[in-house]
Coordinates of C-alpha atoms in Angstrom, one line a residue:
M1 CA -21.8 -17.9 -14.9
A2 CA -24.3 -20.5 -17.4
T3 CA -24.5 -18.8 -20.6
S4 CA -28.5 -19.5 -22.3
Y5 CA -28.2 -21.4 -25.9
G6 CA -32.2 -21.4 -26.7
F7 CA -35.0 -19.5 -27.4
N8 CA -36.0 -16.5 -25.1
R9 CA -39.7 -17.6 -24.8
E10 CA -42.6 -18.7 -22.4
R11 CA -44.0 -21.5 -24.9
P12 CA -42.9 -24.9 -24.8
R13 CA -39.3 -25.1 -25.5
T14 CA -35.8 -26.9 -24.9
E15 CA -33.2 -24.4 -23.5
V16 CA -29.4 -25.4 -23.0
F17 CA -27.3 -23.9 -20.3
L18 CA -23.6 -23.8 -20.8
D19 CA -21.0 -23.1 -17.6
A20 CA -17.6 -22.7 -19.0
S21 CA -16.2 -21.7 -15.6
N22 CA -14.4 -25.0 -14.9
L23 CA -12.2 -24.3 -18.0
S24 CA -10.6 -22.0 -15.9
S25 CA -8.1 -24.4 -13.8
A26 CA -4.8 -25.1 -12.6
N27 CA -2.1 -26.0 -15.0
V28 CA -0.9 -29.3 -13.5
A29 CA 2.4 -29.5 -15.4
S30 CA 3.5 -26.0 -13.7
E31 CA 6.3 -26.3 -11.3
K32 CA 6.1 -22.8 -9.7
P33 CA 2.8 -22.4 -7.8
L34 CA 1.5 -18.7 -7.2
V35 CA 0.4 -17.0 -4.2
L36 CA -2.4 -14.5 -4.9
L37 CA -3.1 -11.7 -1.8
G38 CA -6.2 -9.5 -2.5
S39 CA -9.6 -8.6 -1.5
A40 CA -12.7 -10.5 -1.9
T41 CA -16.3 -10.9 -0.6
G42 CA -16.2 -14.3 0.9
G43 CA -14.0 -16.8 2.5
Q44 CA -11.8 -16.7 5.7
P45 CA -9.2 -13.6 5.6
H46 CA -5.6 -13.7 6.6
V47 CA -5.6 -17.8 5.6
P48 CA -4.0 -19.4 2.5
H49 CA -6.4 -21.5 0.6
A50 CA -5.2 -23.7 -1.9
I51 CA -7.5 -23.3 -5.3
T52 CA -7.4 -25.7 -8.1
N53 CA -10.4 -24.6 -10.3
F54 CA -12.4 -21.7 -10.8
S55 CA -15.4 -23.3 -9.6
Q56 CA -14.0 -23.6 -6.4
A57 CA -12.7 -20.4 -6.2
R58 CA -15.7 -18.7 -6.8
D59 CA -17.5 -20.9 -4.2
L60 CA -15.2 -19.5 -1.8
F61 CA -14.5 -16.2 -2.4
R62 CA -17.4 -15.3 -4.3
G63 CA -16.4 -12.0 -5.9
G64 CA -13.7 -9.1 -5.8
E65 CA -10.6 -8.6 -7.2
L66 CA -9.1 -11.9 -5.6
L67 CA -11.7 -13.6 -8.1
D68 CA -10.6 -12.0 -10.8
A69 CA -7.3 -12.3 -10.4
I70 CA -7.4 -16.1 -10.2
E71 CA -9.1 -15.9 -13.5
M72 CA -6.9 -13.7 -15.0
A73 CA -4.0 -16.3 -13.9
W74 CA -5.4 -19.2 -15.2
N75 CA -6.7 -17.1 -18.6
P76 CA -3.7 -15.4 -19.2
S77 CA -3.2 -15.9 -22.8
P78 CA -4.8 -16.7 -25.9
N79 CA -2.0 -19.7 -26.7
M80 CA -0.2 -20.1 -23.4
P81 CA -1.0 -22.0 -20.6
G82 CA -2.1 -20.4 -17.3
A83 CA -1.0 -20.7 -14.1
G84 CA -0.4 -24.1 -11.8
R85 CA -2.0 -24.5 -8.2
I86 CA -2.8 -21.0 -6.6
Y87 CA -3.0 -20.4 -3.2
A88 CA -5.0 -17.2 -2.2
V89 CA -5.2 -15.2 0.4
R90 CA -8.0 -12.8 1.4
T91 CA -6.8 -9.6 2.8
D92 CA -9.8 -8.1 4.1
E93 CA -10.5 -7.8 7.7
A94 CA -13.7 -9.5 8.0
T95 CA -15.5 -11.6 10.8
Q96 CA -18.5 -14.4 10.9
A97 CA -22.2 -13.8 11.9
K98 CA -23.5 -15.5 14.9
L99 CA -26.7 -16.5 16.7
S100 CA -27.1 -18.0 20.4
K101 CA -30.2 -20.1 21.2
D102 CA -29.8 -21.7 24.5
A103 CA -27.5 -24.9 23.7
L104 CA -27.1 -23.9 20.0
T105 CA -24.8 -21.4 18.4
F106 CA -25.4 -20.9 14.8
V107 CA -21.9 -19.6 12.9
S108 CA -21.7 -18.4 9.5
K109 CA -19.3 -19.9 7.2
L110 CA -19.4 -16.5 5.1
Y111 CA -17.1 -14.1 6.7
G112 CA -17.9 -10.3 6.2
A113 CA -21.1 -8.4 6.4
D114 CA -23.1 -10.1 4.2
A115 CA -23.3 -13.1 6.6
N116 CA -25.7 -10.9 8.4
S117 CA -28.4 -11.8 5.9
I118 CA -28.3 -15.2 6.6
Q119 CA -31.5 -16.5 8.6
V120 CA -32.7 -19.7 10.4
E121 CA -35.4 -21.1 11.6
Y122 CA -35.9 -24.3 14.1
S123 CA -39.4 -25.7 14.1
D124 CA -41.6 -28.7 14.9
N125 CA -42.6 -31.9 12.6
T126 CA -45.7 -32.7 14.0
I127 CA -45.8 -36.0 11.5
T128 CA -42.8 -37.4 12.6
N129 CA -42.6 -35.9 16.1
S130 CA -39.1 -34.7 15.2
K131 CA -37.1 -31.2 14.4
R132 CA -37.1 -29.4 11.5
F133 CA -34.2 -26.5 10.7
S134 CA -34.4 -24.3 7.8
V135 CA -31.5 -22.0 6.5
Y136 CA -32.1 -19.1 3.9
F137 CA -29.4 -16.8 2.1
T138 CA -31.8 -15.1 0.0
K139 CA -29.1 -12.7 -1.5
E140 CA -27.8 -16.1 -3.2
R141 CA -31.0 -17.4 -3.8
Y142 CA -30.3 -20.3 -1.1
E143 CA -32.8 -22.5 1.1
Q144 CA -32.4 -25.6 2.7
T145 CA -34.6 -27.2 5.0
Y146 CA -33.3 -30.3 7.1
D147 CA -36.4 -32.3 8.5
N148 CA -36.6 -35.3 10.8
I149 CA -33.9 -34.3 13.3
G150 CA -33.5 -35.9 16.3
N151 CA -34.6 -39.5 15.8
I152 CA -31.9 -42.2 15.7
F153 CA -33.2 -45.5 16.1
T154 CA -36.2 -47.4 17.4
V155 CA -36.1 -50.4 20.0
Q156 CA -38.7 -52.7 20.6
Y157 CA -39.4 -56.0 22.9
K158 CA -41.2 -59.0 21.5
G159 CA -40.4 -61.7 23.9
E160 CA -42.7 -63.4 26.3
E161 CA -41.6 -61.3 29.5
A162 CA -44.7 -59.1 30.6
Q163 CA -42.7 -56.1 30.5
A164 CA -39.2 -54.3 29.3
T165 CA -38.0 -51.3 29.4
V166 CA -35.0 -49.0 27.6
S167 CA -32.9 -46.6 29.5
V168 CA -30.0 -44.2 28.3
E169 CA -28.3 -42.8 31.3
V170 CA -26.3 -39.5 31.0
D171 CA -23.3 -38.0 33.2
S172 CA -24.6 -35.2 34.9
A173 CA -21.6 -33.5 34.6
T174 CA -20.5 -34.2 31.3
K175 CA -24.0 -34.3 30.0
L176 CA -23.0 -37.4 27.7
A177 CA -24.6 -40.5 27.4
T178 CA -22.6 -43.3 29.3
K179 CA -24.9 -46.5 29.2
L180 CA -27.9 -47.6 27.4
V181 CA -29.6 -50.4 29.5
L182 CA -32.2 -53.3 28.4
S183 CA -34.4 -54.5 31.0
S184 CA -37.3 -57.2 31.5
G185 CA -39.5 -58.7 33.6
A186 CA -42.8 -60.0 34.9
D187 CA -43.6 -56.9 36.6
A188 CA -41.9 -53.6 37.7
D189 CA -40.3 -55.2 40.9
S190 CA -38.8 -57.9 38.9
M191 CA -37.1 -56.4 36.7
Q192 CA -33.6 -57.5 35.5
A193 CA -31.2 -55.7 33.2
L194 CA -30.8 -58.3 30.2
R195 CA -27.7 -56.4 28.7
T196 CA -25.9 -53.0 29.6
Y197 CA -24.2 -51.1 26.7
E198 CA -21.0 -49.0 27.6
L199 CA -21.7 -45.6 25.4
G200 CA -19.0 -43.5 24.1
Q201 CA -15.3 -44.7 23.4
G202 CA -15.1 -48.2 22.7
V203 CA -16.6 -51.0 20.8
Y204 CA -20.3 -49.0 21.0
Q205 CA -18.9 -45.8 19.9
D206 CA -20.8 -45.5 16.4
V207 CA -25.0 -46.1 16.8
N208 CA -24.9 -48.3 13.3
V209 CA -22.5 -51.0 15.8
L210 CA -25.4 -50.4 18.9
V211 CA -28.1 -51.3 16.6
N212 CA -26.5 -54.4 15.2
D213 CA -25.8 -55.8 18.6
I214 CA -29.3 -55.2 20.1
N215 CA -30.7 -56.9 17.0
N216 CA -28.5 -59.9 17.7
L217 CA -30.0 -60.5 20.9
P218 CA -33.2 -62.5 21.3
D219 CA -36.4 -61.0 21.5
F220 CA -35.2 -57.4 20.8
E221 CA -35.9 -55.4 17.4
A222 CA -33.7 -52.1 16.7
K223 CA -34.4 -50.1 13.5
M224 CA -32.3 -47.2 12.2
N225 CA -34.8 -44.3 11.0
P226 CA -34.7 -44.3 7.4
L227 CA -35.8 -40.6 7.2
G228 CA -33.4 -37.4 7.6
G229 CA -30.2 -39.0 5.9
N230 CA -27.2 -40.1 7.9
K231 CA -28.0 -41.2 11.9
N232 CA -24.8 -42.9 12.5
I233 CA -23.7 -40.6 15.0
E234 CA -21.6 -41.5 18.3
T235 CA -23.5 -42.9 21.0
Q236 CA -22.2 -40.7 23.8
F237 CA -24.8 -37.7 22.0
L238 CA -27.9 -39.6 22.6
D239 CA -30.4 -38.0 24.6
K240 CA -31.4 -38.8 28.5
V241 CA -34.0 -42.0 28.3
D242 CA -35.9 -42.5 31.8
A243 CA -37.0 -46.3 31.8
A244 CA -39.1 -46.3 28.8
D245 CA -41.8 -49.3 27.9
I246 CA -40.7 -51.2 24.9
K247 CA -43.2 -53.9 25.3
A248 CA -46.1 -52.6 24.0
G249 CA -44.5 -51.0 20.9
P250 CA -41.1 -49.4 19.6
V251 CA -39.6 -46.5 21.4
T252 CA -37.5 -43.7 19.7
I253 CA -34.0 -43.1 20.9
T254 CA -33.0 -39.5 20.2
A255 CA -30.0 -37.1 19.7
V256 CA -31.2 -33.6 18.5
A257 CA -28.3 -31.9 18.9
A258 CA -26.0 -34.2 17.4
D259 CA -28.2 -35.3 14.8
L260 CA -28.8 -31.4 13.8
V261 CA -24.9 -30.7 13.8
N262 CA -24.7 -34.3 11.5
Q263 CA -27.0 -33.3 9.2
T264 CA -26.0 -29.3 8.3
S265 CA -22.1 -30.2 8.5
N266 CA -22.1 -29.8 4.7
D267 CA -24.0 -26.9 4.7
P268 CA -22.1 -23.9 2.9
Y269 CA -23.1 -21.1 4.9
I270 CA -23.7 -22.6 8.6
A271 CA -22.2 -24.2 11.2
I272 CA -23.4 -25.6 14.2
E273 CA -21.8 -25.4 17.9
V274 CA -23.4 -27.2 21.0
D275 CA -23.0 -26.2 24.5
R276 CA -24.3 -29.7 26.1
T277 CA -24.4 -28.1 29.4
K278 CA -27.3 -25.9 28.5
A279 CA -30.6 -27.0 27.2
M280 CA -32.0 -27.4 23.8
P281 CA -34.6 -24.4 22.7
D282 CA -37.9 -25.7 22.0
T283 CA -38.4 -23.8 18.4
F284 CA -37.8 -20.1 17.1
P285 CA -39.0 -18.2 14.1
V286 CA -37.0 -17.2 11.3
T287 CA -34.3 -15.2 12.7
N288 CA -31.1 -13.4 11.2
L289 CA -27.6 -13.8 12.2
A290 CA -25.6 -10.7 13.5
G291 CA -22.4 -9.2 14.3
A292 CA -20.6 -9.6 10.9
K293 CA -18.1 -6.7 9.4
T294 CA -16.1 -6.2 6.7
E295 CA -13.5 -3.7 7.1
P296 CA -10.6 -2.6 4.6
A297 CA -7.3 -4.7 4.8
P298 CA -4.9 -3.7 7.3
A299 CA -2.0 -1.2 6.3
S300 CA 0.6 -3.7 7.1
W301 CA 0.8 -7.4 4.8
S302 CA 3.9 -8.5 6.6
A303 CA 2.0 -10.9 8.7
M304 CA 0.4 -12.5 5.8
F305 CA 3.3 -12.6 3.8
S306 CA 5.0 -14.6 6.6
K307 CA 1.7 -17.1 6.4
I308 CA 2.8 -18.1 2.8
A309 CA 6.6 -18.7 3.1
D310 CA 6.3 -22.4 3.6
L311 CA 3.4 -23.1 1.0
G312 CA 6.0 -24.6 -1.4
A313 CA 5.0 -21.7 -4.0
Y314 CA 7.3 -19.8 -5.9
Y315 CA 5.7 -16.3 -7.2
I316 CA 3.9 -13.9 -4.8
V317 CA 1.2 -11.0 -6.3
P318 CA 0.0 -8.8 -3.8
L319 CA -3.4 -6.7 -5.2
S320 CA -2.6 -3.4 -4.4
S321 CA -0.7 -0.6 -5.9
N322 CA 0.6 0.6 -2.3
A323 CA 4.2 1.0 -2.3
A324 CA 4.8 0.2 1.5
I325 CA 3.1 -3.0 0.5
H326 CA 5.2 -3.7 -2.5
G327 CA 8.4 -2.8 -0.2
E328 CA 7.1 -5.3 2.5
L329 CA 7.0 -7.8 -0.1
S330 CA 10.4 -7.1 -1.1
Q331 CA 11.7 -7.7 1.9
F332 CA 10.0 -10.2 2.6
L333 CA 11.5 -11.9 -0.1
R334 CA 15.2 -10.6 0.6
D335 CA 14.6 -12.6 3.8
E336 CA 13.5 -15.7 2.7
S337 CA 16.5 -15.7 0.0
N338 CA 18.6 -15.6 2.7
N339 CA 17.3 -18.3 4.5
G340 CA 17.4 -20.7 1.3
N341 CA 13.7 -20.2 0.3
Q342 CA 14.1 -18.7 -3.3
L343 CA 10.5 -16.8 -4.1
R344 CA 9.6 -14.2 -6.6
G345 CA 7.2 -11.4 -6.9
F346 CA 5.1 -9.4 -9.0
V347 CA 3.6 -6.1 -8.5
G348 CA 2.0 -3.1 -10.1
G349 CA 0.6 0.4 -9.7
G350 CA -2.7 2.0 -10.5
F351 CA -4.1 3.3 -14.2
A352 CA -2.5 4.5 -17.0
E353 CA 0.5 5.5 -14.8
S354 CA 3.4 7.7 -16.5
I355 CA 7.1 7.2 -17.3
E356 CA 8.2 9.1 -14.2
S357 CA 5.7 7.3 -11.8
L358 CA 6.6 3.9 -13.3
R359 CA 10.5 4.7 -12.9
G360 CA 10.0 6.1 -9.1
R361 CA 8.3 2.8 -8.4
Q362 CA 11.3 0.5 -9.7
M363 CA 13.8 2.7 -8.2
N364 CA 12.1 2.4 -5.0
L365 CA 12.2 -1.4 -5.2
R366 CA 15.6 -2.6 -7.0
N367 CA 15.1 -5.9 -5.9
A368 CA 16.2 -8.9 -8.2
R369 CA 13.1 -11.1 -6.9
V370 CA 10.7 -8.5 -7.4
S371 CA 9.3 -7.7 -11.2
L372 CA 7.3 -4.1 -11.9
V373 CA 4.2 -4.4 -14.2
G374 CA 3.8 -1.4 -15.7
D375 CA 0.7 -1.5 -17.9
S376 CA -3.3 -1.1 -16.7
V377 CA -5.2 -3.1 -19.4
T378 CA -8.6 -3.5 -20.5
R379 CA -9.7 -7.2 -21.0
R380 CA -12.9 -9.2 -21.2
M381 CA -14.0 -11.7 -18.4
S382 CA -15.8 -15.3 -18.8
D383 CA -19.0 -13.6 -17.2
G384 CA -18.8 -11.3 -20.0
R385 CA -17.7 -8.1 -18.4
I386 CA -15.5 -5.6 -19.6
Y387 CA -12.9 -5.3 -17.2
N388 CA -10.5 -2.4 -16.8
A389 CA -7.8 -3.9 -15.1
P390 CA -4.8 -1.6 -12.8
A391 CA -1.6 -2.6 -13.3
Y392 CA -1.5 -4.7 -10.0
M393 CA -4.5 -6.9 -11.3
Y394 CA -2.6 -6.9 -14.6
A395 CA 0.6 -8.4 -12.7
A396 CA -1.7 -11.6 -11.6
Q397 CA -2.1 -12.4 -15.4
I398 CA 1.5 -11.9 -16.1
A399 CA 2.1 -13.8 -13.2
G400 CA -0.3 -16.6 -14.3
I401 CA 1.8 -16.6 -17.7
A402 CA 5.2 -17.0 -15.9
S403 CA 3.7 -19.6 -13.5
G404 CA 2.5 -21.7 -16.8
L405 CA 6.0 -21.7 -18.6
P406 CA 8.6 -24.0 -17.9
V407 CA 11.4 -23.0 -15.6
G408 CA 14.0 -20.7 -17.1
E409 CA 11.9 -19.9 -19.9
P410 CA 11.2 -16.2 -20.4
L411 CA 8.1 -14.3 -20.7
T412 CA 9.3 -12.4 -24.0
Y413 CA 6.9 -12.2 -26.8
K414 CA 4.3 -14.1 -25.0
H415 CA 0.8 -13.0 -26.2
M416 CA -1.4 -11.7 -23.7
N417 CA -5.4 -12.2 -23.3
V418 CA -6.4 -8.3 -23.6
E419 CA -7.9 -6.1 -25.7
A420 CA -6.5 -2.5 -25.1
L421 CA -3.7 -1.0 -22.9
D422 CA -4.9 2.1 -21.1
R423 CA -1.7 4.0 -22.2
K424 CA 0.0 3.7 -25.4
F425 CA 4.1 4.1 -25.0
T426 CA 6.1 5.1 -28.4
G427 CA 8.8 2.5 -29.3
D428 CA 11.5 4.6 -27.7
Q429 CA 9.4 4.8 -24.5
L430 CA 8.9 1.1 -24.4
D431 CA 12.6 0.8 -24.9
Q432 CA 13.4 3.1 -22.0
L433 CA 10.7 1.2 -19.9
N434 CA 12.3 -1.9 -20.8
N435 CA 16.0 -0.9 -20.0
S436 CA 14.7 0.4 -16.5
G437 CA 13.8 -3.0 -15.3
I438 CA 9.8 -2.6 -15.9
I439 CA 7.8 -5.3 -17.7
M440 CA 6.0 -3.7 -20.5
T441 CA 3.2 -4.8 -23.0
E442 CA 3.3 -3.6 -26.7
F443 CA 0.7 -4.2 -29.6
V444 CA 2.0 -5.7 -32.8
R445 CA 0.0 -5.9 -36.0
T446 CA 1.1 -8.1 -38.6
R447 CA -0.4 -8.7 -42.3
T448 CA -2.6 -11.6 -40.9
S449 CA -3.1 -10.9 -37.4
S450 CA -2.7 -8.6 -34.4
H451 CA -2.0 -9.1 -30.7
F452 CA -0.7 -7.9 -27.6
R453 CA 2.7 -9.4 -26.2
V454 CA 5.0 -9.0 -23.4
V455 CA 8.2 -6.9 -24.3
S456 CA 10.5 -9.0 -22.0
D457 CA 11.1 -10.0 -18.4
P458 CA 13.3 -8.1 -16.5
T459 CA 13.6 -7.5 -12.6
T460 CA 13.8 -4.1 -10.8
Y461 CA 17.3 -4.6 -10.0
N462 CA 18.1 -2.9 -13.4
I463 CA 21.9 -3.4 -13.5
S464 CA 22.8 -5.1 -16.7
S465 CA 25.8 -6.7 -16.1
E466 CA 24.2 -8.8 -13.7
P467 CA 22.2 -11.1 -16.0
V468 CA 21.2 -13.6 -13.3
Q469 CA 19.6 -10.7 -11.2
N470 CA 18.5 -8.5 -13.8
R471 CA 16.3 -11.3 -15.9
V472 CA 13.5 -13.3 -14.0
S473 CA 14.2 -16.2 -16.3
L474 CA 17.8 -16.7 -15.9
G475 CA 17.0 -16.0 -12.1
E476 CA 14.4 -19.0 -12.2
V477 CA 17.2 -21.1 -13.4
S478 CA 19.6 -20.3 -10.8
D479 CA 17.1 -20.9 -8.2
F480 CA 16.0 -24.2 -9.4
L481 CA 19.5 -25.3 -10.0
T482 CA 21.0 -24.5 -6.5
T483 CA 18.1 -25.5 -4.7
E484 CA 18.1 -28.9 -6.2
I485 CA 22.0 -29.5 -6.1
R486 CA 21.8 -28.2 -2.6
T487 CA 19.1 -30.7 -1.8
V488 CA 20.8 -33.6 -3.3
L489 CA 24.0 -33.2 -1.4
D490 CA 22.3 -32.2 1.8
E491 CA 20.2 -35.5 1.7
E492 CA 22.8 -38.0 0.4
Y493 CA 26.1 -36.9 2.1
I494 CA 25.6 -34.4 4.8
G495 CA 26.2 -36.4 8.0
T496 CA 27.9 -39.4 6.4
R497 CA 31.3 -40.7 7.0
I498 CA 34.2 -39.3 5.1
R499 CA 36.1 -42.1 3.3
S500 CA 39.0 -42.3 0.7
T501 CA 36.5 -42.7 -2.1
S502 CA 34.4 -39.8 -1.0
A503 CA 35.6 -37.4 -3.1
S504 CA 35.0 -39.2 -6.0
I505 CA 31.8 -40.5 -5.2
I506 CA 30.6 -37.1 -4.7
K507 CA 32.1 -35.8 -8.1
N508 CA 30.5 -38.8 -10.0
R509 CA 27.0 -37.9 -8.6
V510 CA 27.4 -34.0 -9.1
E511 CA 27.9 -35.0 -12.9
S512 CA 25.0 -37.3 -12.8
F513 CA 23.2 -34.6 -11.4
L514 CA 24.2 -32.3 -14.4
D515 CA 23.5 -34.6 -17.0
Q516 CA 19.9 -34.6 -15.8
Q517 CA 19.7 -31.0 -15.7
K518 CA 21.2 -31.0 -19.4
N519 CA 19.2 -33.8 -21.0
V520 CA 16.2 -34.0 -19.2
D521 CA 15.1 -30.6 -17.0
G522 CA 16.7 -28.4 -19.8
L523 CA 18.3 -25.9 -17.0
I524 CA 21.5 -26.1 -18.6
V525 CA 22.8 -26.2 -22.1
D526 CA 26.1 -28.0 -21.5
Y527 CA 28.6 -28.5 -18.9
N528 CA 32.5 -30.0 -18.9
P529 CA 33.0 -33.2 -16.9
D530 CA 36.7 -32.3 -16.4
D531 CA 35.6 -29.0 -14.8
V532 CA 33.9 -30.8 -12.1
Q533 CA 36.3 -31.1 -8.9
V534 CA 35.7 -32.2 -5.8
V535 CA 38.4 -31.3 -2.4
I536 CA 37.7 -32.8 1.1
S537 CA 39.8 -30.9 3.4
G538 CA 39.1 -32.2 7.5
N539 CA 35.1 -32.4 7.2
V540 CA 34.9 -29.7 4.5
A541 CA 34.1 -30.6 0.9
R542 CA 34.9 -28.2 -1.9
I543 CA 33.0 -28.3 -4.8
S544 CA 33.3 -26.4 -8.1
F545 CA 32.5 -26.9 -11.7
T546 CA 31.2 -24.3 -14.8
V547 CA 27.8 -25.0 -16.7
Q548 CA 26.1 -23.1 -19.5
P549 CA 23.0 -22.0 -18.5
S550 CA 20.0 -21.9 -20.4
Q551 CA 19.2 -18.7 -21.6
G552 CA 16.2 -16.9 -23.2
L553 CA 16.9 -16.0 -26.6
D554 CA 16.5 -12.3 -27.3
Y555 CA 18.1 -10.9 -30.4
I556 CA 17.8 -12.2 -33.8
N557 CA 19.9 -10.7 -36.7
V558 CA 18.8 -11.6 -40.1
Y559 CA 21.3 -10.6 -43.3
I560 CA 19.5 -10.5 -46.6
T561 CA 21.3 -9.5 -49.8
Y562 CA 19.3 -7.8 -52.7
E563 CA 20.8 -8.4 -56.3
D564 CA 19.4 -7.2 -59.7
Q565 CA 18.2 -9.7 -61.9
E566 CA 18.8 -9.6 -65.7
L567 CA 15.8 -10.3 -67.9
T568 CA 16.2 -10.8 -71.8
A569 CA 13.9 -11.6 -74.4

């Protein structure tokens, strides 16, 4: 949204408008892309859309919780980067609006009931003897007119023959142009074809090539129509022309349907389909599209979860407080993990939920790959709104922080861009919730500042003796470490012949991999090369090694000793 920096007056003045929406964009350094699923007022439903900046997201989704969650994920903290690439899925059941007029069908690019407000108009331009098409969407103050539609190029004969004609032949079955014929002669009885062009596929597939070739013929002149934008359509879509006299003056070759589709191809609200077996309409007045509807998201999101399995994302956030949907996500993550695709999810409840409600949600999940966010918050959005976000929306903000952090760095004590918590828990209650496997936020005031920060990064697994499954950050290290070592060994050794030196070769490669993880990627702190062992028996290689994984620092103990100072004078 643009903010005005100027004077609110009618007198002559300079006013500057600043639009900062593009500041919200993907963190290119992120290795952990994020998937958000939620309700929106625009965008094709149930299809993942790759989003890299907020302006793109706003144009696509227009509004709703999904758009707010994208902003929160990209602007989660006052001092930390936000999410990387976001894949967004609109969960509503929404359809397109349509209008059919003879050969033309107008389909809205907008999904949902708002598409019924799109209007179109088709009329004549009597000055240039062409067509004019207009699109109106008054809800968003959109009005676009496409003029001089249909006239593609002109042909004229300037030679000495008394007569010359041009014709375009059209196949009766497909209604596609097949030939353009140039003829000349002393009279109608002596007309001969000077040149026949095969239209459609081949050398003369594009109009530009055809026009250039006609110009190369002696005594013929062809000119592209300079009005109405790009006219380089495919020649198979030219309209039928019976032998027309090009001696007296230029004749215009038309392709009304193809030119209309071409000129409107980038319109943000309308797409046009052509049925060439029907006649083109002459004109029609301003008419609304109809038939679009918006309905709530389906009760089950499992089909949408299955569509995001192979996107290459890492975190998934369903924008819903429905425990059944959280359960579907939990099962989806288990299944994908068993298939070698390591993904993680963040979920949240509603507004100001009690300890009992939060613990009930956690116990129903109990999944090392699902983290439950317990707080609902208030924050300021980029358009100036003070937004009260339920916990499932705040989960998108938490996931944004996690996506922007390096692999294995915990959420612990990361500052959050919020202004208030809906429910304030005591220190003992925060300890209890954290130990129960729920991600909580606390308010901290110091002598110089105050801020909100994340307490820790537990999963809902909640078994303290299993640190890898109990902490998001340590689980990330395990996910990336195991995935990368598996990829290396799969690509370099599976399917190769075993030699007498294979064991030592694999051992050296594993040590090289661990050195990379220690010195560059930082997923492990250290390892002992002597612990790396490779034994090959038959066609099975057994590899074992011990590493010290990178962990988040949770506790610091400081010991201060006071002593008296003896002062004398």
